[in-house]
Amino acid sequence: MAAAVIVCVAVPVASGRAADAPPPRPTMWYWHNWTDHDGISHMTKCPVRDFDLKTMSAPAGPQWQDRLKSGPAQVIFTVQPAHWNGAWHPDPKVQWIIPLRGTWYVTAMDGHKVVMGPGEVSLGEDQLSRKDPQGHIGHDAGNVGDGPVELMVVQTDEVPTVDRPCRFG
């Protein structure tokens, strides 16, 4: 009787794919505070998924990049004191808001409240909202907890739109 011999060879494969194949395209998420045709603001969770794998600056290795739009922007770092509340107001410009430390919330005029912590991203675009019967306009925002909240805000030169949730991504 012949004996069967089984040979196992370890082949490096990253995450179940061939070593030369690029990793799968990532998907990231952001919250979009947008305005509808009636002037009411809403919060919608939106994907960012049009990534290209390329270097930002040679000789650095490639990384996934999704360049939403090029143009002038201003970066602002803010520290909101403990228990800060911004009351009802529209965003001053179309702006990306990224909490760096602490937790804050945004409540849209439709009542949808989103609580965000470090690393989450929000796009504020409620400039075209209109006062409702309660006098609310734009959004209400404030801190959660007893500490300050640190945010990075990137204000853009984008023109605010209506009825275009998730227009980036």
Tab-separated table of C-alpha atoms in Angstrom:
chain	number	residue	atom	x	y	z
A	1	MET	CA	0.000	0.000	0.000
A	2	ALA	CA	1.388	3.407	-0.960
A	3	ALA	CA	1.575	6.120	1.633
A	4	ALA	CA	0.137	9.536	0.818
A	5	VAL	CA	2.379	12.502	1.527
A	6	ILE	CA	0.837	15.951	1.937
A	7	VAL	CA	3.128	18.966	1.711
A	8	CYS	CA	1.949	22.350	3.013
A	9	VAL	CA	3.652	25.475	1.722
A	10	ALA	CA	2.965	28.824	3.341
A	11	VAL	CA	2.390	31.546	0.748
A	12	PRO	CA	2.133	35.114	2.042
A	13	VAL	CA	-1.241	36.546	1.129
A	14	ALA	CA	-2.477	39.793	2.614
A	15	SER	CA	-6.087	39.627	3.775
A	16	GLY	CA	-6.939	36.787	1.409
A	17	ARG	CA	-5.766	38.534	-1.785
A	18	ALA	CA	-2.729	38.183	-3.998
A	19	ALA	CA	0.293	40.097	-2.709
A	20	ASP	CA	0.470	42.314	-5.857
A	21	ALA	CA	-3.213	43.282	-5.834
A	22	PRO	CA	-4.132	46.635	-4.266
A	23	PRO	CA	-6.270	46.587	-1.146
A	24	PRO	CA	-9.998	47.092	-1.702
A	25	ARG	CA	-11.236	50.678	-2.021
A	26	PRO	CA	-12.198	52.060	1.376
A	27	THR	CA	-15.418	53.809	2.337
A	28	MET	CA	-15.445	56.626	4.888
A	29	TRP	CA	-18.502	58.418	6.242
A	30	TYR	CA	-19.534	61.983	7.068
A	31	TRP	CA	-22.678	63.686	8.355
A	32	HIS	CA	-24.177	66.271	5.976
A	33	ASN	CA	-26.289	69.074	7.474
A	34	TRP	CA	-28.170	70.146	4.332
A	35	THR	CA	-31.267	72.225	3.519
A	36	ASP	CA	-34.318	71.158	1.531
A	37	HIS	CA	-36.452	73.304	-0.819
A	38	ASP	CA	-38.716	74.293	2.111
A	39	GLY	CA	-35.736	75.741	4.016
A	40	ILE	CA	-35.631	72.900	6.583
A	41	SER	CA	-32.243	71.477	7.568
A	42	HIS	CA	-31.574	67.730	7.807
A	43	MET	CA	-28.707	65.450	8.914
A	44	THR	CA	-27.834	62.606	6.500
A	45	LYS	CA	-25.014	60.062	6.823
A	46	CYS	CA	-23.072	60.035	3.541
A	47	PRO	CA	-20.345	57.841	2.068
A	48	VAL	CA	-17.006	58.968	0.667
A	49	ARG	CA	-15.836	56.240	-1.698
A	50	ASP	CA	-14.258	57.647	-4.872
A	51	PHE	CA	-10.704	56.868	-3.761
A	52	ASP	CA	-7.575	56.573	-5.906
A	53	LEU	CA	-4.466	54.810	-4.616
A	54	LYS	CA	-1.551	57.199	-5.245
A	55	THR	CA	1.234	59.064	-3.513
A	56	MET	CA	0.638	62.525	-2.091
A	57	SER	CA	4.293	63.440	-2.345
A	58	ALA	CA	6.991	61.188	-3.812
A	59	PRO	CA	8.755	59.170	-2.552
A	60	ALA	CA	6.037	58.533	0.058
A	61	GLY	CA	4.130	55.344	-0.570
A	62	PRO	CA	0.657	55.356	-2.094
A	63	GLN	CA	-2.399	55.988	0.057
A	64	TRP	CA	-6.097	56.115	-0.737
A	65	GLN	CA	-7.168	59.689	-1.601
A	66	ASP	CA	-10.528	61.199	-2.471
A	67	ARG	CA	-10.055	64.834	-3.411
A	68	LEU	CA	-13.558	66.246	-3.145
A	69	LYS	CA	-12.850	69.632	-4.664
A	70	SER	CA	-9.902	71.938	-4.958
A	71	GLY	CA	-10.096	75.611	-4.181
A	72	PRO	CA	-9.511	78.165	-1.440
A	73	ALA	CA	-10.163	77.057	2.108
A	74	GLN	CA	-9.440	78.300	5.594
A	75	VAL	CA	-8.547	76.011	8.489
A	76	ILE	CA	-9.759	77.101	11.925
A	77	PHE	CA	-9.083	75.339	15.228
A	78	THR	CA	-11.669	76.040	17.916
A	79	VAL	CA	-11.946	75.185	21.597
A	80	GLN	CA	-15.499	75.381	22.880
A	81	PRO	CA	-15.633	75.845	26.657
A	82	ALA	CA	-17.367	73.252	28.828
A	83	HIS	CA	-21.170	73.366	28.444
A	84	TRP	CA	-20.916	75.549	25.314
A	85	ASN	CA	-24.137	75.900	23.333
A	86	GLY	CA	-24.292	77.605	19.953
A	87	ALA	CA	-28.085	78.044	19.916
A	88	TRP	CA	-29.944	77.947	16.583
A	89	HIS	CA	-27.846	79.365	13.749
A	90	PRO	CA	-26.810	78.539	10.156
A	91	ASP	CA	-23.212	77.689	9.341
A	92	PRO	CA	-21.284	80.826	8.289
A	93	LYS	CA	-19.852	79.021	5.226
A	94	VAL	CA	-19.952	75.548	3.715
A	95	GLN	CA	-17.557	73.917	6.157
A	96	TRP	CA	-16.156	70.578	7.239
A	97	ILE	CA	-16.093	70.086	11.026
A	98	ILE	CA	-13.942	67.399	12.663
A	99	PRO	CA	-13.963	66.911	16.443
A	100	LEU	CA	-10.428	66.334	17.743
A	101	ARG	CA	-11.189	66.006	21.462
A	102	GLY	CA	-14.484	65.809	23.344
A	103	THR	CA	-18.018	65.217	22.114
A	104	TRP	CA	-20.487	67.626	20.541
A	105	TYR	CA	-23.896	67.429	18.900
A	106	VAL	CA	-25.767	68.949	15.982
A	107	THR	CA	-29.574	69.024	15.861
A	108	ALA	CA	-31.168	69.829	12.501
A	109	MET	CA	-34.486	71.628	12.121
A	110	ASP	CA	-36.233	68.325	11.361
A	111	GLY	CA	-35.309	67.182	14.894
A	112	HIS	CA	-32.556	64.734	13.874
A	113	LYS	CA	-29.777	64.982	16.472
A	114	VAL	CA	-26.316	63.541	15.811
A	115	VAL	CA	-23.688	63.191	18.545
A	116	MET	CA	-20.098	63.140	17.246
A	117	GLY	CA	-16.759	62.374	18.832
A	118	PRO	CA	-13.118	62.502	17.768
A	119	GLY	CA	-12.518	61.520	14.155
A	120	GLU	CA	-16.109	61.846	12.984
A	121	VAL	CA	-16.765	64.344	10.198
A	122	SER	CA	-19.643	66.729	9.557
A	123	LEU	CA	-20.339	68.960	6.553
A	124	GLY	CA	-22.241	72.100	7.539
A	125	GLU	CA	-24.283	73.426	4.629
A	126	ASP	CA	-27.473	74.907	6.074
A	127	GLN	CA	-26.953	78.515	4.979
A	128	LEU	CA	-30.166	78.495	2.896
A	129	SER	CA	-32.406	77.368	5.761
A	130	ARG	CA	-35.303	79.622	6.748
A	131	LYS	CA	-36.823	80.327	10.165
A	132	ASP	CA	-39.542	77.873	11.125
A	133	PRO	CA	-42.589	78.808	13.258
A	134	GLN	CA	-40.553	78.184	16.452
A	135	GLY	CA	-37.851	80.626	15.281
A	136	HIS	CA	-35.319	77.842	14.586
A	137	ILE	CA	-32.939	78.328	11.685
A	138	GLY	CA	-29.989	76.204	10.586
A	139	HIS	CA	-29.056	73.935	13.463
A	140	ASP	CA	-28.528	73.824	17.205
A	141	ALA	CA	-25.102	72.669	18.356
A	142	GLY	CA	-23.434	72.203	21.702
A	143	ASN	CA	-21.058	70.197	23.826
A	144	VAL	CA	-21.786	66.901	25.524
A	145	GLY	CA	-20.234	66.298	28.932
A	146	ASP	CA	-18.357	68.520	31.339
A	147	GLY	CA	-15.210	69.290	29.346
A	148	PRO	CA	-14.252	71.537	26.467
A	149	VAL	CA	-14.515	70.346	22.855
A	150	GLU	CA	-11.709	70.882	20.340
A	151	LEU	CA	-12.714	71.084	16.680
A	152	MET	CA	-10.958	71.572	13.385
A	153	VAL	CA	-13.102	73.525	10.923
A	154	VAL	CA	-12.266	73.780	7.221
A	155	GLN	CA	-14.293	76.593	5.661
A	156	THR	CA	-14.618	76.427	1.873
A	157	ASP	CA	-15.620	78.755	-0.926
A	158	GLU	CA	-18.367	76.320	-2.009
A	159	VAL	CA	-21.745	77.801	-2.902
A	160	PRO	CA	-24.476	76.349	-0.635
A	161	THR	CA	-26.999	74.098	-2.370
A	162	VAL	CA	-30.593	73.000	-1.776
A	163	ASP	CA	-31.953	69.433	-1.973
A	164	ARG	CA	-28.486	67.883	-2.468
A	165	PRO	CA	-27.755	65.609	0.494
A	166	CYS	CA	-24.475	63.711	0.160
A	167	ARG	CA	-23.306	65.879	-2.734
A	168	PHE	CA	-19.694	64.997	-1.924
A	169	GLY	CA	-18.714	61.371	-2.005
